[in-house]
Amino acid sequence: MWKQDENPYREETQRLHAPRELVERTRTAMQEETVRLEREKRKKMHRWGAYAAAACICIAALGGYGGYRYHADNFTVISEIEAAEQEDSWEAGLSLGKSAEEPEEDEHRQEEKVTAVSGEERGIAPEALWEVPVSRIRGQEVYIGRDKGTYYAAWEKEGKFWFVHTDEMKKEEFLKYLKEMI
Amino acid sequence: MKEKLEGNGIDTDKALEMYGDMVYRIAAVRMNNTADAEDVFQEVFLRLVRYRDRIGSEEHLKHWLIRVTVNCCKKQFDNAYRRYTVPLDDKREEPSCEMPERDDSVLVAVRALPPNYRDVIHLFYYEQYSVREIGEILGLGESAVKTRLSRARDLLRDKLEGGL
């Protein structure tokens, strides 16, 4: 449009300069913006720090609780006893009470704390107890249940069915008893 | 004490000194008054402070500044249009940019072009970018840049020859 050696647009535009006052005003605004951004960044970091700390506390608490539950409920911590399921599962759907059929034979109390019943029929123990996940004590399959403070166990050995229950023992004590019984 | 504005390789303070005039020229050619051009100028450098981490090199910085200036001008133009639009029976003189005011001035003729044409004329004749580079900076295809340049030249020729 213009000749090779002349560019009047460039010559005229070249005379335009950003006013010094505008540059200084902008510089101040930029410094303020930098400070504001730094402050925001710090605030964000603080916030993330707080979130991270809260998350760590939650993880530690949940992990600790989970570990406690695992060790508290898993029978594998007792040597020689393998429990297939955790204690909580004993309670699922159970409405245990006394045996559906009152046994007529071989009822006796051992150690005065546990009521033990044996018989020829599976019905000596409540049906619900036979449905809980099976546990193993010295390789013997045992159905262990709990209803509030009462522990129940049933198993079949050499063609004979056993049903024991107690509300006077703690879990460890009851398991120890079962270990001796089986 | 003045705080050094540095971030990820980009010294914003230095950029203000080095590219201040370039940004101001684009804004002044694009906007119709000094106040708007100054607003654009400030906005561009404030954005530079906010987004300096995204800029990798000197060349990138220059292109980024031009693109942001053009975008800010568009935004400011829209705002200014709303701000300064008045009913026809209430028309007043608007403050004009501090520029040479000769009627035969090329700058005056360029400022009378549609805004999109001013960008390509300025980048081509002042910043001396190629058509391809202008396309990259403005996000346009080469043919679009060529079309705008050609139409802008025709309009400019008419204005300048008519003015003589």
Short mmCIF file of N, CA, C and O in Angstrom, two decimals, chain A residues 73-141:
data_model
loop_
_atom_site.label_atom_id
_atom_site.label_comp_id
_atom_site.label_asym_id
_atom_site.label_seq_id
_atom_site.Cartn_x
_atom_site.Cartn_y
_atom_site.Cartn_z
N ASP A 73 -12.57 -58.82 67.15
CA ASP A 73 -13.63 -59.72 66.70
C ASP A 73 -13.14 -60.96 65.97
O ASP A 73 -13.86 -61.91 65.82
N ASN A 74 -11.93 -60.90 65.48
CA ASN A 74 -11.47 -62.02 64.67
C ASN A 74 -10.89 -63.10 65.57
O ASN A 74 -9.94 -62.88 66.30
N PHE A 75 -11.47 -64.27 65.48
CA PHE A 75 -11.05 -65.34 66.38
C PHE A 75 -9.69 -65.88 66.04
O PHE A 75 -9.13 -66.64 66.80
N THR A 76 -9.15 -65.53 64.93
CA THR A 76 -7.85 -66.08 64.55
C THR A 76 -6.77 -65.61 65.53
O THR A 76 -5.70 -66.19 65.54
N VAL A 77 -7.04 -64.58 66.31
CA VAL A 77 -6.02 -64.14 67.27
C VAL A 77 -5.86 -65.16 68.39
O VAL A 77 -4.88 -65.16 69.09
N ILE A 78 -6.83 -65.99 68.55
CA ILE A 78 -6.69 -67.04 69.55
C ILE A 78 -6.09 -68.25 68.85
O ILE A 78 -6.66 -68.77 67.91
N SER A 79 -4.92 -68.65 69.31
CA SER A 79 -4.27 -69.75 68.62
C SER A 79 -5.12 -71.02 68.72
O SER A 79 -5.89 -71.19 69.64
N GLU A 80 -4.95 -71.84 67.73
CA GLU A 80 -5.64 -73.12 67.61
C GLU A 80 -7.11 -72.96 67.25
O GLU A 80 -7.81 -73.92 67.06
N ILE A 81 -7.60 -71.74 67.21
CA ILE A 81 -9.00 -71.56 66.86
C ILE A 81 -9.09 -70.78 65.56
O ILE A 81 -8.50 -69.73 65.42
N GLU A 82 -9.77 -71.32 64.63
CA GLU A 82 -9.97 -70.59 63.38
C GLU A 82 -11.44 -70.21 63.30
O GLU A 82 -12.30 -71.06 63.25
N ALA A 83 -11.70 -68.95 63.30
CA ALA A 83 -13.10 -68.51 63.14
C ALA A 83 -13.26 -67.98 61.74
O ALA A 83 -12.49 -67.15 61.29
N ALA A 84 -14.25 -68.49 61.05
CA ALA A 84 -14.42 -68.08 59.66
C ALA A 84 -14.95 -66.65 59.55
O ALA A 84 -14.66 -65.94 58.62
N GLU A 85 -15.73 -66.26 60.49
CA GLU A 85 -16.37 -64.95 60.39
C GLU A 85 -16.14 -64.15 61.66
O GLU A 85 -15.78 -64.68 62.69
N GLN A 86 -16.40 -62.87 61.55
CA GLN A 86 -16.26 -62.03 62.72
C GLN A 86 -17.48 -62.19 63.64
O GLN A 86 -18.55 -62.62 63.20
N GLU A 87 -17.28 -61.82 64.85
CA GLU A 87 -18.33 -62.01 65.85
C GLU A 87 -19.63 -61.33 65.46
O GLU A 87 -20.71 -61.85 65.72
N ASP A 88 -19.52 -60.16 64.80
CA ASP A 88 -20.73 -59.40 64.45
C ASP A 88 -21.70 -60.24 63.63
O ASP A 88 -22.90 -60.09 63.73
N SER A 89 -21.15 -61.10 62.76
CA SER A 89 -22.02 -61.87 61.89
C SER A 89 -22.83 -62.90 62.65
O SER A 89 -23.79 -63.44 62.14
N TRP A 90 -22.43 -63.21 63.86
CA TRP A 90 -23.19 -64.17 64.65
C TRP A 90 -24.59 -63.65 64.91
O TRP A 90 -25.54 -64.41 65.08
N GLU A 91 -24.69 -62.32 64.94
CA GLU A 91 -25.96 -61.74 65.36
C GLU A 91 -26.95 -61.62 64.23
O GLU A 91 -28.12 -61.36 64.44
N ALA A 92 -26.51 -61.78 63.00
CA ALA A 92 -27.37 -61.49 61.86
C ALA A 92 -28.63 -62.34 61.88
O ALA A 92 -28.59 -63.56 61.81
N GLY A 93 -29.74 -61.68 61.99
CA GLY A 93 -31.03 -62.35 61.88
C GLY A 93 -31.32 -63.34 63.00
O GLY A 93 -32.31 -64.06 62.93
N LEU A 94 -30.51 -63.30 63.99
CA LEU A 94 -30.74 -64.28 65.04
C LEU A 94 -31.77 -63.76 66.03
O LEU A 94 -31.75 -62.62 66.43
N SER A 95 -32.65 -64.64 66.42
CA SER A 95 -33.53 -64.33 67.52
C SER A 95 -33.48 -65.55 68.42
O SER A 95 -34.34 -66.41 68.40
N LEU A 96 -32.37 -65.62 69.09
CA LEU A 96 -32.12 -66.84 69.84
C LEU A 96 -32.75 -66.78 71.22
O LEU A 96 -32.86 -65.75 71.84
N GLY A 97 -33.08 -67.89 71.66
CA GLY A 97 -33.60 -68.00 73.02
C GLY A 97 -33.30 -69.41 73.47
O GLY A 97 -32.24 -69.94 73.17
N LYS A 98 -34.20 -69.97 74.04
CA LYS A 98 -34.01 -71.36 74.42
C LYS A 98 -34.24 -72.24 73.21
O LYS A 98 -34.85 -71.83 72.22
N SER A 99 -33.80 -73.42 73.27
CA SER A 99 -33.96 -74.37 72.18
C SER A 99 -35.43 -74.57 71.85
O SER A 99 -36.29 -74.51 72.72
N ALA A 100 -35.68 -74.74 70.55
CA ALA A 100 -37.06 -74.91 70.13
C ALA A 100 -37.68 -76.15 70.78
O ALA A 100 -38.82 -76.13 71.23
N GLU A 101 -36.89 -77.15 70.79
CA GLU A 101 -37.39 -78.36 71.45
C GLU A 101 -36.60 -78.56 72.73
O GLU A 101 -35.38 -78.61 72.71
N GLU A 102 -37.28 -78.62 73.80
CA GLU A 102 -36.56 -78.85 75.05
C GLU A 102 -36.05 -80.29 75.08
O GLU A 102 -36.81 -81.23 74.88
N PRO A 103 -34.77 -80.43 75.25
CA PRO A 103 -34.22 -81.79 75.22
C PRO A 103 -34.67 -82.60 76.44
O PRO A 103 -34.88 -82.05 77.52
N GLU A 104 -34.80 -83.83 76.21
CA GLU A 104 -35.21 -84.71 77.31
C GLU A 104 -34.05 -85.50 77.86
O GLU A 104 -34.13 -86.12 78.90
N GLU A 105 -32.98 -85.44 77.12
CA GLU A 105 -31.87 -86.30 77.53
C GLU A 105 -30.58 -85.52 77.68
O GLU A 105 -30.36 -84.51 77.02
N ASP A 106 -29.74 -85.99 78.53
CA ASP A 106 -28.36 -85.51 78.69
C ASP A 106 -28.20 -84.02 78.97
O ASP A 106 -27.19 -83.42 78.58
N GLU A 107 -29.21 -83.42 79.58
CA GLU A 107 -29.01 -82.00 79.87
C GLU A 107 -28.25 -81.88 81.20
O GLU A 107 -28.58 -82.49 82.18
N HIS A 108 -27.23 -81.09 81.18
CA HIS A 108 -26.50 -80.88 82.42
C HIS A 108 -25.74 -79.56 82.32
O HIS A 108 -25.50 -79.03 81.24
N ARG A 109 -25.34 -78.99 83.49
CA ARG A 109 -24.60 -77.73 83.49
C ARG A 109 -23.14 -78.02 83.76
O ARG A 109 -22.81 -78.82 84.63
N GLN A 110 -22.31 -77.42 83.01
CA GLN A 110 -20.88 -77.59 83.24
C GLN A 110 -20.34 -76.28 83.80
O GLN A 110 -20.70 -75.20 83.33
N GLU A 111 -19.51 -76.44 84.72
CA GLU A 111 -18.89 -75.31 85.40
C GLU A 111 -19.93 -74.32 85.94
O GLU A 111 -19.62 -73.18 86.20
N GLU A 112 -21.13 -74.77 86.01
CA GLU A 112 -22.25 -74.00 86.56
C GLU A 112 -22.55 -72.72 85.80
O GLU A 112 -23.41 -71.95 86.17
N LYS A 113 -21.84 -72.47 84.73
CA LYS A 113 -22.05 -71.24 83.97
C LYS A 113 -22.67 -71.52 82.62
O LYS A 113 -23.36 -70.68 82.05
N VAL A 114 -22.36 -72.66 82.06
CA VAL A 114 -22.78 -72.99 80.71
C VAL A 114 -23.83 -74.09 80.74
O VAL A 114 -23.68 -75.07 81.46
N THR A 115 -24.88 -73.88 79.96
CA THR A 115 -25.86 -74.94 79.83
C THR A 115 -25.53 -75.70 78.55
O THR A 115 -25.46 -75.10 77.48
N ALA A 116 -25.27 -76.96 78.67
CA ALA A 116 -24.91 -77.77 77.50
C ALA A 116 -25.96 -78.86 77.30
O ALA A 116 -26.44 -79.47 78.25
N VAL A 117 -26.33 -79.05 76.06
CA VAL A 117 -27.34 -80.03 75.72
C VAL A 117 -26.81 -80.88 74.58
O VAL A 117 -26.20 -80.34 73.65
N SER A 118 -27.01 -82.16 74.64
CA SER A 118 -26.62 -82.98 73.49
C SER A 118 -27.80 -83.89 73.14
O SER A 118 -28.64 -84.19 73.98
N GLY A 119 -27.87 -84.29 71.93
CA GLY A 119 -28.98 -85.12 71.50
C GLY A 119 -28.74 -85.71 70.13
O GLY A 119 -27.72 -85.42 69.49
N GLU A 120 -29.68 -86.50 69.70
CA GLU A 120 -29.55 -87.18 68.42
C GLU A 120 -30.06 -86.32 67.26
O GLU A 120 -29.82 -86.64 66.10
N GLU A 121 -30.78 -85.23 67.60
CA GLU A 121 -31.39 -84.45 66.53
C GLU A 121 -30.83 -83.02 66.47
O GLU A 121 -30.50 -82.43 67.50
N ARG A 122 -30.81 -82.56 65.30
CA ARG A 122 -30.32 -81.20 65.02
C ARG A 122 -31.20 -80.15 65.71
O ARG A 122 -30.76 -79.05 66.04
N GLY A 123 -32.44 -80.51 65.95
CA GLY A 123 -33.42 -79.57 66.51
C GLY A 123 -33.15 -79.18 67.95
O GLY A 123 -33.84 -78.30 68.48
N ILE A 124 -32.14 -79.72 68.57
CA ILE A 124 -31.86 -79.31 69.94
C ILE A 124 -31.35 -77.86 70.00
O ILE A 124 -31.41 -77.21 71.02
N ALA A 125 -30.82 -77.41 68.86
CA ALA A 125 -30.37 -76.01 68.78
C ALA A 125 -31.33 -75.25 67.86
O ALA A 125 -31.90 -75.84 66.95
N PRO A 126 -31.51 -73.96 68.11
CA PRO A 126 -32.42 -73.19 67.26
C PRO A 126 -31.95 -73.22 65.80
O PRO A 126 -30.74 -73.19 65.54
N GLU A 127 -32.89 -73.24 64.89
CA GLU A 127 -32.57 -73.35 63.47
C GLU A 127 -31.70 -72.17 63.02
O GLU A 127 -30.80 -72.33 62.19
N ALA A 128 -31.99 -70.99 63.59
CA ALA A 128 -31.24 -69.79 63.18
C ALA A 128 -29.75 -69.93 63.46
O ALA A 128 -28.92 -69.38 62.74
N LEU A 129 -29.42 -70.65 64.52
CA LEU A 129 -28.01 -70.80 64.87
C LEU A 129 -27.26 -71.61 63.81
O LEU A 129 -26.10 -71.35 63.52
N TRP A 130 -27.94 -72.58 63.22
CA TRP A 130 -27.29 -73.40 62.18
C TRP A 130 -27.06 -72.59 60.90
O TRP A 130 -26.33 -73.03 60.02
N GLU A 131 -27.70 -71.44 60.84
CA GLU A 131 -27.56 -70.64 59.60
C GLU A 131 -26.46 -69.58 59.69
O GLU A 131 -26.17 -68.91 58.71
N VAL A 132 -25.87 -69.38 60.88
CA VAL A 132 -24.79 -68.37 60.96
C VAL A 132 -23.54 -68.93 60.27
O VAL A 132 -23.42 -70.14 60.12
N PRO A 133 -22.63 -68.07 59.82
CA PRO A 133 -21.41 -68.57 59.17
C PRO A 133 -20.66 -69.50 60.12
O PRO A 133 -20.58 -69.25 61.31
N VAL A 134 -20.15 -70.54 59.54
CA VAL A 134 -19.51 -71.57 60.35
C VAL A 134 -18.11 -71.14 60.80
O VAL A 134 -17.39 -70.47 60.08
N SER A 135 -17.77 -71.47 62.02
CA SER A 135 -16.41 -71.23 62.54
C SER A 135 -15.75 -72.59 62.73
O SER A 135 -16.41 -73.64 62.62
N ARG A 136 -14.45 -72.57 62.98
CA ARG A 136 -13.76 -73.85 63.19
C ARG A 136 -12.92 -73.78 64.46
O ARG A 136 -12.20 -72.80 64.68
N ILE A 137 -13.04 -74.78 65.27
CA ILE A 137 -12.19 -74.89 66.45
C ILE A 137 -11.52 -76.26 66.37
O ILE A 137 -12.18 -77.29 66.35
N ARG A 138 -10.21 -76.22 66.25
CA ARG A 138 -9.41 -77.46 66.06
C ARG A 138 -9.98 -78.30 64.92
O ARG A 138 -10.14 -79.50 65.03
N GLY A 139 -10.36 -77.63 63.87
CA GLY A 139 -10.86 -78.32 62.68
C GLY A 139 -12.32 -78.72 62.76
O GLY A 139 -12.91 -79.14 61.77
N GLN A 140 -12.91 -78.58 63.92
CA GLN A 140 -14.32 -78.96 64.10
C GLN A 140 -15.21 -77.77 63.72
O GLN A 140 -14.98 -76.65 64.16
N GLU A 141 -16.22 -78.02 62.88
CA GLU A 141 -17.14 -76.95 62.50
C GLU A 141 -18.06 -76.65 63.67
O GLU A 141 -18.68 -77.55 64.24
#
